[in-house]
Amino acid sequence: MARKRLAVVNFGCQMNKYDAERIVGLMAREDYDLTENARDADLIVLNTCAIREKSEQKVFSHLGRLRELKEKNPGTQIAVCGCVAQRAGSGISERMPIVDVVCGTDNIEKLPDLLRQAGEEQRSVVDVSVDASFDEPSVIQRQTEYAAFVSIIKGCNHRCTYCIVPLTRGAERSRPSRLIIEEVKQLAANGYKEVTLIGQNVNSYGHDLPGERSFPALLEQVAAVSGMARVRFVTSHPADFSEALMETIARSETLCKQLHLPVQSGSDRILRRMDRGYTAAEYLAKVRRMRALVAEMAFSTDLIVGFPGETDDDFQRTVALVEEVEYDSFFLFKYSPRPLTPAASMPDQVSETKKKERFDTLQRLQQGIQVKRNARYEGRIETVLVEGPSKKDAAKLTSRTASNKVVNFVGDLSLKGKLVPVEIVRAGLYSFEGRLAAHSS
Ligand code: 5AD
Ligand code: SF4
């Protein structure tokens, strides 16, 4: 029988990209191959994100555009997975009857059965039930052969007052370290050079499993896997970012000297209203301590502007914190009220005009900082992991440094997946130009 075609539309974070790799793997076992083109797909999966209102709106406008396609090809199945599926459940198929399956974040393994059921019964099928354990992936079809995501913990026990994630991804559930190490060893054996351990809050790793190792101990074990050259992890909650973890990062050659440490705001008053569990001074003390251990540490962060009640004074404190830390990069968000989160019903919402003004101010500030931070790289030789042809210039390869900077340089495609030394010739705002330096392989 001819193989069928699957199109995956991805919205959102690393966790979603990883879930998409699971979906592709599961559907490959059901005779589906990935296609770029939704028009000839037998199955279209929307892997959705609910973190901000805009991300959720994108899902519904995308579904609106698929209506016509479904009318032309009624046999094409449409599935909605991810955080919007988990949050809105049957509300999605009621609003959009073209949807065959709504599959929640804990039910990815069931997707093939749900699709079969929807086909046989000719109706929309919804499964957003929650699983009290870590649902072990049975198969993952990864997008690349050199860098892989490995999920170590799901869910989040924090209750930041703006955040919908605890409602869509549930409580923390760690994956047994034995299975994580086995997977990383297998990846190394298959030639992978880099793993990124992922979870909503990796620092909580192990707390829910009696007798399980802590996150620093897990990291140490992963970093020791022979052949795995680079280990990264996201996301770290600053309140749980411990001295033990800092020392582990400093000790290991394999652990990349790059850290994503979302601060959200530089004002203690706002941090309290967000229920983040740290003050700006405590956050800065951790950054300083980490830099005392590793001077070159590249920090990145997430920031929200216009959280309810944020005054000009609060915002100036965020500006001051950004100036002090000098991040290598940041993700900046305008506060977006999310259903059923405490901040959504706080009375003193900030106007869109103010949000935009503050967003632009921080963006400009960060650009200046980034240019300065990046300029330090010019003339250095950096080891980069080659990802493949550059999207902007097919004559060049694109690659990343251990500190996660993008470097483009002229080189042979056979270098894909390899670690090579490159001299940084010019450092721009978002990427560097490099020149392949002499190397032995
Ligand atoms: N509005 C704006 N940004 C948000 N984030 C999470 N929830 C919201 C929200 N309601 C941001 C935070 C988080 C990142 C993943 O998304 O900065 O760290
Ligand atoms: Fe959301 Fe806070 Fe948990 Fe991050 S730590 S997922 S922002 S509740």
Short mmCIF file of C-alpha atoms and ligand atoms in Angstrom, two decimals:
data_model
loop_
_atom_site.label_atom_id
_atom_site.label_comp_id
_atom_site.label_asym_id
_atom_site.label_seq_id
_atom_site.Cartn_x
_atom_site.Cartn_y
_atom_site.Cartn_z
CA MET A 1 0.00 0.00 0.00
CA ALA A 2 1.26 3.51 -0.81
CA ARG A 3 2.56 5.46 2.12
CA LYS A 4 0.48 8.39 3.31
CA ARG A 5 1.56 11.98 3.85
CA LEU A 6 1.73 13.89 7.09
CA ALA A 7 2.12 17.68 7.49
CA VAL A 8 3.04 19.07 10.90
CA VAL A 9 2.48 22.75 11.69
CA ASN A 10 4.48 23.70 14.75
CA PHE A 11 3.81 26.59 17.10
CA GLY A 12 5.77 27.35 20.23
CA CYS A 13 8.64 26.12 22.34
CA GLN A 14 11.32 23.40 22.39
CA MET A 15 8.91 21.06 24.15
CA ASN A 16 6.58 21.39 21.16
CA LYS A 17 9.37 20.70 18.70
CA TYR A 18 10.22 17.59 20.68
CA ASP A 19 6.55 16.51 20.78
CA ALA A 20 6.44 17.00 17.00
CA GLU A 21 9.39 14.61 16.64
CA ARG A 22 7.42 12.05 18.64
CA ILE A 23 4.34 12.57 16.46
CA VAL A 24 6.37 12.13 13.26
CA GLY A 25 7.89 8.93 14.69
CA LEU A 26 4.53 7.51 15.77
CA MET A 27 2.89 8.27 12.44
CA ALA A 28 5.85 6.85 10.49
CA ARG A 29 4.97 3.50 12.11
CA GLU A 30 1.48 3.98 10.66
CA ASP A 31 2.92 4.44 7.14
CA TYR A 32 2.99 8.24 7.08
CA ASP A 33 5.92 10.22 5.63
CA LEU A 34 6.47 13.87 6.37
CA THR A 35 5.55 16.38 3.67
CA GLU A 36 6.16 20.13 3.64
CA ASN A 37 2.96 20.74 1.76
CA ALA A 38 -0.34 20.58 3.67
CA ARG A 39 -2.22 20.60 0.32
CA ASP A 40 -1.25 16.99 -0.43
CA ALA A 41 -1.34 15.73 3.13
CA ASP A 42 -3.57 12.88 4.31
CA LEU A 43 -3.09 14.10 7.85
CA ILE A 44 -2.39 17.63 9.15
CA VAL A 45 -1.24 17.96 12.75
CA LEU A 46 -1.26 21.38 14.43
CA ASN A 47 1.07 21.28 17.39
CA THR A 48 -0.16 24.28 19.34
CA CYS A 49 1.06 26.79 21.94
CA ALA A 50 -1.14 28.60 24.48
CA ILE A 51 1.44 30.76 26.24
CA ARG A 52 0.14 34.06 24.87
CA GLU A 53 -3.23 35.01 23.41
CA LYS A 54 -1.61 35.68 20.04
CA SER A 55 -0.16 32.16 19.82
CA GLU A 56 -3.62 30.77 20.47
CA GLN A 57 -5.26 33.06 17.90
CA LYS A 58 -2.76 31.86 15.30
CA VAL A 59 -4.06 28.30 15.77
CA PHE A 60 -7.64 29.29 15.12
CA SER A 61 -6.79 31.43 12.11
CA HIS A 62 -4.75 28.53 10.72
CA LEU A 63 -7.72 26.20 11.22
CA GLY A 64 -9.89 28.77 9.44
CA ARG A 65 -7.59 28.59 6.43
CA LEU A 66 -7.76 24.77 6.44
CA ARG A 67 -11.56 24.81 6.11
CA GLU A 68 -11.47 25.15 2.34
CA LEU A 69 -8.86 22.41 2.00
CA LYS A 70 -10.98 20.04 4.09
CA GLU A 71 -14.03 20.77 1.89
CA LYS A 72 -12.01 19.83 -1.21
CA ASN A 73 -10.40 16.78 0.42
CA PRO A 74 -12.83 15.50 3.05
CA GLY A 75 -10.57 12.46 3.56
CA THR A 76 -7.76 14.60 4.96
CA GLN A 77 -7.68 14.26 8.74
CA ILE A 78 -6.88 17.24 10.98
CA ALA A 79 -5.53 16.80 14.50
CA VAL A 80 -4.87 19.50 17.09
CA CYS A 81 -2.22 18.62 19.68
CA GLY A 82 -0.26 20.63 22.26
CA CYS A 83 -1.21 23.21 24.87
CA VAL A 84 -4.24 24.73 23.12
CA ALA A 85 -5.66 21.22 22.70
CA GLN A 86 -5.13 20.52 26.39
CA ARG A 87 -6.66 23.84 27.44
CA ALA A 88 -9.63 24.11 25.11
CA GLY A 89 -10.43 20.38 24.61
CA SER A 90 -13.77 19.79 22.91
CA GLY A 91 -14.17 23.58 22.59
CA ILE A 92 -11.88 23.30 19.56
CA SER A 93 -13.91 20.77 17.61
CA GLU A 94 -17.13 22.55 18.56
CA ARG A 95 -15.79 25.83 17.17
CA MET A 96 -14.02 24.13 14.26
CA PRO A 97 -15.91 20.99 13.16
CA ILE A 98 -13.22 20.27 10.54
CA VAL A 99 -11.03 19.02 13.41
CA ASP A 100 -11.03 15.21 13.62
CA VAL A 101 -8.93 14.76 16.75
CA VAL A 102 -8.06 16.92 19.76
CA CYS A 103 -5.16 15.26 21.53
CA GLY A 104 -3.90 16.62 24.87
CA THR A 105 -0.27 16.98 25.97
CA ASP A 106 -0.21 13.67 27.90
CA ASN A 107 -1.79 11.62 25.11
CA ILE A 108 0.64 11.78 22.21
CA GLU A 109 1.15 8.00 22.22
CA LYS A 110 -2.60 7.57 21.66
CA LEU A 111 -2.72 9.80 18.56
CA PRO A 112 -2.75 6.95 15.99
CA ASP A 113 -5.64 5.22 17.82
CA LEU A 114 -7.59 8.47 18.17
CA LEU A 115 -7.21 9.12 14.43
CA ARG A 116 -8.39 5.59 13.64
CA GLN A 117 -11.38 6.00 15.92
CA ALA A 118 -12.30 9.37 14.38
CA GLY A 119 -12.08 7.81 10.89
CA GLU A 120 -14.19 4.77 11.77
CA GLU A 121 -16.85 6.65 13.72
CA GLN A 122 -16.84 9.69 11.41
CA ARG A 123 -16.84 12.15 14.31
CA SER A 124 -14.45 14.35 16.27
CA VAL A 125 -12.60 12.51 19.02
CA VAL A 126 -11.18 14.38 22.03
CA ASP A 127 -8.72 13.03 24.60
CA VAL A 128 -7.27 15.51 27.07
CA SER A 129 -6.99 13.13 30.01
CA VAL A 130 -3.95 13.61 32.23
CA ASP A 131 -1.29 11.05 33.06
CA ALA A 132 0.16 11.02 36.60
CA SER A 133 3.49 9.65 35.35
CA PHE A 134 6.06 10.63 32.72
CA ASP A 135 4.66 9.17 29.49
CA GLU A 136 7.72 7.47 28.10
CA PRO A 137 8.07 8.07 24.35
CA SER A 138 8.01 4.82 22.38
CA VAL A 139 9.56 6.41 19.28
CA ILE A 140 11.10 9.75 18.25
CA GLN A 141 11.98 10.70 14.69
CA ARG A 142 14.46 13.51 15.15
CA GLN A 143 14.86 16.39 12.72
CA THR A 144 18.64 16.28 12.70
CA GLU A 145 21.35 13.65 13.07
CA TYR A 146 23.70 15.79 15.17
CA ALA A 147 21.73 17.62 17.91
CA ALA A 148 18.83 16.19 19.89
CA PHE A 149 16.31 17.24 22.51
CA VAL A 150 15.88 14.83 25.39
CA SER A 151 12.94 15.39 27.71
CA ILE A 152 13.79 14.88 31.38
CA ILE A 153 10.84 16.40 33.25
CA LYS A 154 7.35 17.50 32.35
CA GLY A 155 5.02 20.01 33.89
CA CYS A 156 5.65 22.72 36.44
CA ASN A 157 4.87 23.08 40.15
CA HIS A 158 5.49 26.82 40.20
CA ARG A 159 2.47 29.04 39.94
CA CYS A 160 3.69 32.21 38.29
CA THR A 161 0.55 34.31 38.24
CA TYR A 162 0.74 35.07 34.48
CA CYS A 163 1.42 31.55 33.27
CA ILE A 164 -0.92 29.02 31.70
CA VAL A 165 1.66 26.21 31.50
CA PRO A 166 0.79 24.53 34.82
CA LEU A 167 -2.76 24.24 33.44
CA THR A 168 -1.69 22.79 30.10
CA ARG A 169 1.33 20.67 31.03
CA GLY A 170 0.27 19.68 34.54
CA ALA A 171 2.35 18.92 37.64
CA GLU A 172 6.04 18.02 37.57
CA ARG A 173 6.85 14.46 36.55
CA SER A 174 10.48 13.43 36.19
CA ARG A 175 11.69 10.72 33.88
CA PRO A 176 13.82 8.00 35.52
CA SER A 177 17.50 8.88 35.05
CA ARG A 178 18.28 5.34 33.88
CA LEU A 179 16.14 5.91 30.78
CA ILE A 180 17.62 9.37 30.16
CA ILE A 181 21.18 8.06 30.28
CA GLU A 182 20.28 5.11 28.05
CA GLU A 183 18.82 7.52 25.49
CA VAL A 184 21.85 9.83 25.57
CA LYS A 185 24.22 6.86 25.17
CA GLN A 186 22.18 5.66 22.20
CA LEU A 187 22.31 9.13 20.65
CA ALA A 188 26.09 9.29 21.10
CA ALA A 189 26.41 5.83 19.53
CA ASN A 190 24.39 7.11 16.56
CA GLY A 191 26.78 10.03 16.06
CA TYR A 192 24.90 12.83 17.83
CA LYS A 193 27.25 15.50 19.18
CA GLU A 194 24.86 17.61 21.22
CA VAL A 195 21.90 17.07 23.55
CA THR A 196 19.61 19.63 25.10
CA LEU A 197 17.85 18.36 28.19
CA ILE A 198 14.39 19.90 28.23
CA GLY A 199 11.68 20.52 30.80
CA GLN A 200 9.56 23.45 32.00
CA ASN A 201 11.80 23.63 35.07
CA VAL A 202 14.77 21.28 34.81
CA ASN A 203 16.09 22.39 38.21
CA SER A 204 13.26 20.49 39.92
CA TYR A 205 14.40 17.27 38.30
CA GLY A 206 14.08 14.20 40.53
CA HIS A 207 12.15 15.79 43.40
CA ASP A 208 9.02 13.79 42.61
CA LEU A 209 10.80 10.41 42.29
CA PRO A 210 11.89 8.88 45.61
CA GLY A 211 15.60 7.98 45.56
CA GLU A 212 16.21 9.68 42.19
CA ARG A 213 19.31 11.80 41.64
CA SER A 214 19.20 15.61 41.69
CA PHE A 215 19.52 17.73 38.54
CA PRO A 216 23.23 18.53 39.05
CA ALA A 217 23.93 14.81 39.56
CA LEU A 218 21.97 13.93 36.42
CA LEU A 219 23.83 16.59 34.44
CA GLU A 220 27.15 15.23 35.58
CA GLN A 221 26.16 11.75 34.40
CA VAL A 222 24.89 12.98 31.04
CA ALA A 223 28.02 15.08 30.52
CA ALA A 224 30.13 11.99 31.16
CA VAL A 225 28.56 9.98 28.30
CA SER A 226 31.41 9.20 25.96
CA GLY A 227 31.12 10.86 22.53
CA MET A 228 28.57 13.49 23.58
CA ALA A 229 30.49 16.71 23.02
CA ARG A 230 27.93 19.27 24.15
CA VAL A 231 25.20 19.29 26.74
CA ARG A 232 22.69 22.12 27.19
CA PHE A 233 19.51 22.40 29.22
CA VAL A 234 16.37 24.59 29.33
CA THR A 235 14.64 26.03 31.32
CA SER A 236 16.10 26.90 34.72
CA HIS A 237 13.98 28.68 37.29
CA PRO A 238 16.23 31.23 39.06
CA ALA A 239 14.80 30.38 42.50
CA ASP A 240 15.91 26.75 42.06
CA PHE A 241 19.27 27.57 40.48
CA SER A 242 21.62 26.23 43.12
CA GLU A 243 25.26 26.58 44.06
CA ALA A 244 25.68 22.85 43.37
CA LEU A 245 24.40 23.36 39.82
CA MET A 246 26.74 26.30 39.24
CA GLU A 247 29.71 24.28 40.40
CA THR A 248 28.73 21.35 38.18
CA ILE A 249 28.52 23.64 35.15
CA ALA A 250 31.89 25.19 35.98
CA ARG A 251 33.60 21.79 36.39
CA SER A 252 32.47 20.15 33.18
CA GLU A 253 34.02 20.74 29.75
CA THR A 254 30.96 19.25 28.07
CA LEU A 255 28.36 21.50 29.69
CA CYS A 256 27.98 24.51 27.41
CA LYS A 257 28.83 27.84 28.97
CA GLN A 258 25.43 29.22 28.09
CA LEU A 259 22.53 29.64 30.43
CA HIS A 260 18.90 30.58 29.91
CA LEU A 261 17.74 32.09 33.19
CA PRO A 262 14.36 33.83 32.79
CA VAL A 263 14.16 36.86 35.09
CA GLN A 264 10.79 38.25 33.86
CA SER A 265 11.21 41.62 35.67
CA GLY A 266 13.80 43.67 37.55
CA SER A 267 11.29 45.06 40.06
CA ASP A 268 10.79 43.26 43.37
CA ARG A 269 7.23 44.52 43.58
CA ILE A 270 6.39 42.96 40.20
CA LEU A 271 8.35 39.78 40.92
CA ARG A 272 6.25 39.39 44.07
CA ARG A 273 3.03 39.93 42.13
CA MET A 274 4.25 37.37 39.61
CA ASP A 275 4.99 34.99 42.51
CA ARG A 276 8.46 34.26 41.16
CA GLY A 277 10.04 33.48 44.53
CA TYR A 278 13.18 35.65 44.23
CA THR A 279 14.18 39.30 44.36
CA ALA A 280 16.19 41.17 41.73
CA ALA A 281 19.14 41.26 44.15
CA GLU A 282 18.99 37.48 44.66
CA TYR A 283 18.88 36.94 40.92
CA LEU A 284 21.83 39.28 40.36
CA ALA A 285 23.81 37.57 43.11
CA LYS A 286 23.40 34.25 41.27
CA VAL A 287 24.51 35.80 37.97
CA ARG A 288 27.59 37.29 39.67
CA ARG A 289 28.43 34.01 41.40
CA MET A 290 28.11 32.10 38.13
CA ARG A 291 30.36 34.64 36.40
CA ALA A 292 32.89 34.37 39.21
CA LEU A 293 33.05 30.64 38.42
CA VAL A 294 32.85 31.03 34.62
CA ALA A 295 33.73 34.53 33.44
CA GLU A 296 32.62 33.86 29.85
CA MET A 297 29.15 32.55 30.72
CA ALA A 298 26.61 33.66 28.08
CA PHE A 299 23.30 34.46 29.75
CA SER A 300 19.94 34.70 28.04
CA THR A 301 16.59 35.50 29.60
CA ASP A 302 12.83 35.99 29.21
CA LEU A 303 11.27 39.33 30.11
CA ILE A 304 7.65 40.42 30.32
CA VAL A 305 6.75 44.09 29.92
CA GLY A 306 3.42 45.54 31.02
CA PHE A 307 2.60 43.03 33.73
CA PRO A 308 -0.47 44.35 35.64
CA GLY A 309 0.51 47.19 37.94
CA GLU A 310 3.92 47.78 36.32
CA THR A 311 4.76 51.47 36.81
CA ASP A 312 7.46 53.52 35.10
CA ASP A 313 9.58 53.03 38.21
CA ASP A 314 9.16 49.22 38.04
CA PHE A 315 10.09 49.30 34.38
CA GLN A 316 13.21 51.38 35.09
CA ARG A 317 14.31 48.65 37.49
CA THR A 318 14.05 46.12 34.67
CA VAL A 319 16.11 48.43 32.46
CA ALA A 320 18.73 48.69 35.22
CA LEU A 321 18.86 44.90 35.61
CA VAL A 322 19.28 44.36 31.87
CA GLU A 323 22.09 46.95 31.85
CA GLU A 324 23.79 45.23 34.73
CA VAL A 325 23.59 41.62 33.49
CA GLU A 326 24.42 42.35 29.84
CA TYR A 327 22.61 39.37 28.38
CA ASP A 328 23.88 37.73 25.22
CA SER A 329 20.28 37.54 24.02
CA PHE A 330 16.76 37.79 25.36
CA PHE A 331 13.18 36.94 24.59
CA LEU A 332 10.92 39.87 25.21
CA PHE A 333 7.16 39.57 25.66
CA LYS A 334 4.28 41.96 26.16
CA TYR A 335 2.14 40.67 29.00
CA SER A 336 -0.84 38.76 27.65
CA PRO A 337 -3.73 37.88 30.00
CA ARG A 338 -4.40 34.13 29.98
CA PRO A 339 -7.67 32.52 31.06
CA LEU A 340 -7.83 31.17 34.63
CA THR A 341 -4.48 32.72 35.64
CA PRO A 342 -4.49 35.09 38.67
CA ALA A 343 -2.82 37.98 36.81
CA ALA A 344 -5.60 38.08 34.19
CA SER A 345 -8.04 39.39 36.79
CA MET A 346 -5.64 41.85 38.46
CA PRO A 347 -7.32 45.26 38.19
CA ASP A 348 -4.44 47.48 37.05
CA GLN A 349 -3.82 46.19 33.52
CA VAL A 350 -1.27 48.19 31.51
CA SER A 351 -2.30 49.79 28.21
CA GLU A 352 -1.09 48.38 24.90
CA THR A 353 0.60 51.72 24.13
CA LYS A 354 2.68 51.51 27.32
CA LYS A 355 3.54 47.87 26.64
CA LYS A 356 4.77 48.75 23.17
CA GLU A 357 6.76 51.74 24.42
CA ARG A 358 8.51 49.62 27.06
CA PHE A 359 9.04 46.77 24.63
CA ASP A 360 10.74 49.11 22.14
CA THR A 361 12.92 50.69 24.84
CA LEU A 362 14.21 47.32 26.04
CA GLN A 363 14.68 46.06 22.50
CA ARG A 364 16.87 49.07 21.64
CA LEU A 365 18.84 48.73 24.86
CA GLN A 366 19.48 45.02 24.26
CA GLN A 367 20.59 45.60 20.67
CA GLY A 368 23.34 47.91 21.91
CA ILE A 369 24.40 45.41 24.57
CA GLN A 370 24.34 42.54 22.10
CA VAL A 371 26.50 44.36 19.56
CA LYS A 372 29.04 45.05 22.31
CA ARG A 373 28.98 41.49 23.70
CA ASN A 374 29.26 39.97 20.23
CA ALA A 375 32.16 42.22 19.20
CA ARG A 376 34.35 40.39 21.76
CA TYR A 377 34.24 37.35 19.49
CA GLU A 378 35.95 38.98 16.50
CA GLY A 379 39.31 37.36 15.83
CA ARG A 380 38.63 34.39 18.11
CA ILE A 381 38.77 30.77 17.00
CA GLU A 382 35.59 29.00 18.12
CA THR A 383 34.61 25.35 17.81
CA VAL A 384 31.27 25.20 16.02
CA LEU A 385 28.80 22.41 15.35
CA VAL A 386 27.82 22.54 11.68
CA GLU A 387 24.05 22.42 11.03
CA GLY A 388 23.92 22.46 7.21
CA PRO A 389 23.51 25.04 4.43
CA SER A 390 22.67 28.55 5.55
CA LYS A 391 19.07 29.51 4.75
CA LYS A 392 20.08 33.02 3.69
CA ASP A 393 23.09 32.10 1.56
CA ALA A 394 23.23 28.60 0.08
CA ALA A 395 26.96 28.98 -0.59
CA LYS A 396 27.57 29.05 3.15
CA LEU A 397 27.18 26.66 6.06
CA THR A 398 25.47 27.61 9.28
CA SER A 399 26.73 26.47 12.66
CA ARG A 400 26.67 27.23 16.37
CA THR A 401 29.28 27.93 19.01
CA ALA A 402 29.03 26.31 22.46
CA SER A 403 27.69 29.68 23.65
CA ASN A 404 24.89 29.27 21.08
CA LYS A 405 26.00 32.00 18.63
CA VAL A 406 25.18 31.40 14.98
CA VAL A 407 28.25 31.41 12.70
CA ASN A 408 28.00 31.32 8.90
CA PHE A 409 31.05 30.38 6.85
CA VAL A 410 32.07 28.95 3.49
CA GLY A 411 32.63 25.22 3.73
CA ASP A 412 31.82 21.85 2.26
CA LEU A 413 28.46 20.24 3.02
CA SER A 414 30.34 17.14 4.20
CA LEU A 415 31.07 19.10 7.40
CA LYS A 416 27.40 18.87 8.43
CA GLY A 417 27.14 17.39 11.92
CA LYS A 418 30.84 17.90 12.61
CA LEU A 419 32.62 20.05 15.17
CA VAL A 420 35.14 22.30 13.44
CA PRO A 421 37.25 25.34 14.37
CA VAL A 422 36.19 28.60 12.79
CA GLU A 423 37.74 32.03 13.04
CA ILE A 424 35.17 34.74 13.72
CA VAL A 425 35.74 37.40 11.08
CA ARG A 426 32.77 39.67 11.74
CA ALA A 427 30.26 39.69 14.56
CA GLY A 428 26.79 41.07 13.75
CA LEU A 429 23.78 41.51 15.99
CA TYR A 430 22.24 38.06 15.45
CA SER A 431 24.93 36.07 13.65
CA PHE A 432 28.64 35.97 12.89
CA GLU A 433 30.64 35.57 9.70
CA GLY A 434 33.47 33.07 10.05
CA ARG A 435 36.31 31.44 8.17
CA LEU A 436 37.12 27.77 8.49
CA ALA A 437 40.37 27.43 10.44
CA ALA A 438 42.84 24.59 9.80
CA HIS A 439 41.55 21.35 11.29
CA SER A 440 42.61 17.75 11.31
CA SER A 441 39.46 15.74 10.38
N1 5AD B 1 2.23 36.90 28.80
C1 5AD B 1 3.45 37.20 28.27
N2 5AD B 1 4.51 36.40 28.33
C2 5AD B 1 4.36 35.22 28.96
N3 5AD B 1 5.21 34.21 29.20
C3 5AD B 1 4.57 33.24 29.87
N4 5AD B 1 3.29 33.59 30.08
C4 5AD B 1 3.13 34.82 29.53
C5 5AD B 1 2.04 35.72 29.43
N5 5AD B 1 0.85 35.43 29.95
C6 5AD B 1 6.61 34.25 28.80
C7 5AD B 1 7.53 34.16 30.02
C8 5AD B 1 8.07 32.77 29.93
C9 5AD B 1 8.10 32.56 28.43
C10 5AD B 1 8.19 31.14 27.99
O1 5AD B 1 6.90 33.14 27.98
O2 5AD B 1 8.55 35.12 29.86
O3 5AD B 1 9.35 32.64 30.52
FE1 SF4 B 2 5.16 29.06 33.83
FE2 SF4 B 2 6.47 29.92 36.00
FE3 SF4 B 2 6.28 27.28 35.53
FE4 SF4 B 2 7.83 28.79 33.94
S1 SF4 B 2 8.14 28.43 36.15
S2 SF4 B 2 6.33 27.21 33.26
S3 SF4 B 2 6.70 30.70 33.86
S4 SF4 B 2 4.56 28.65 36.01
#
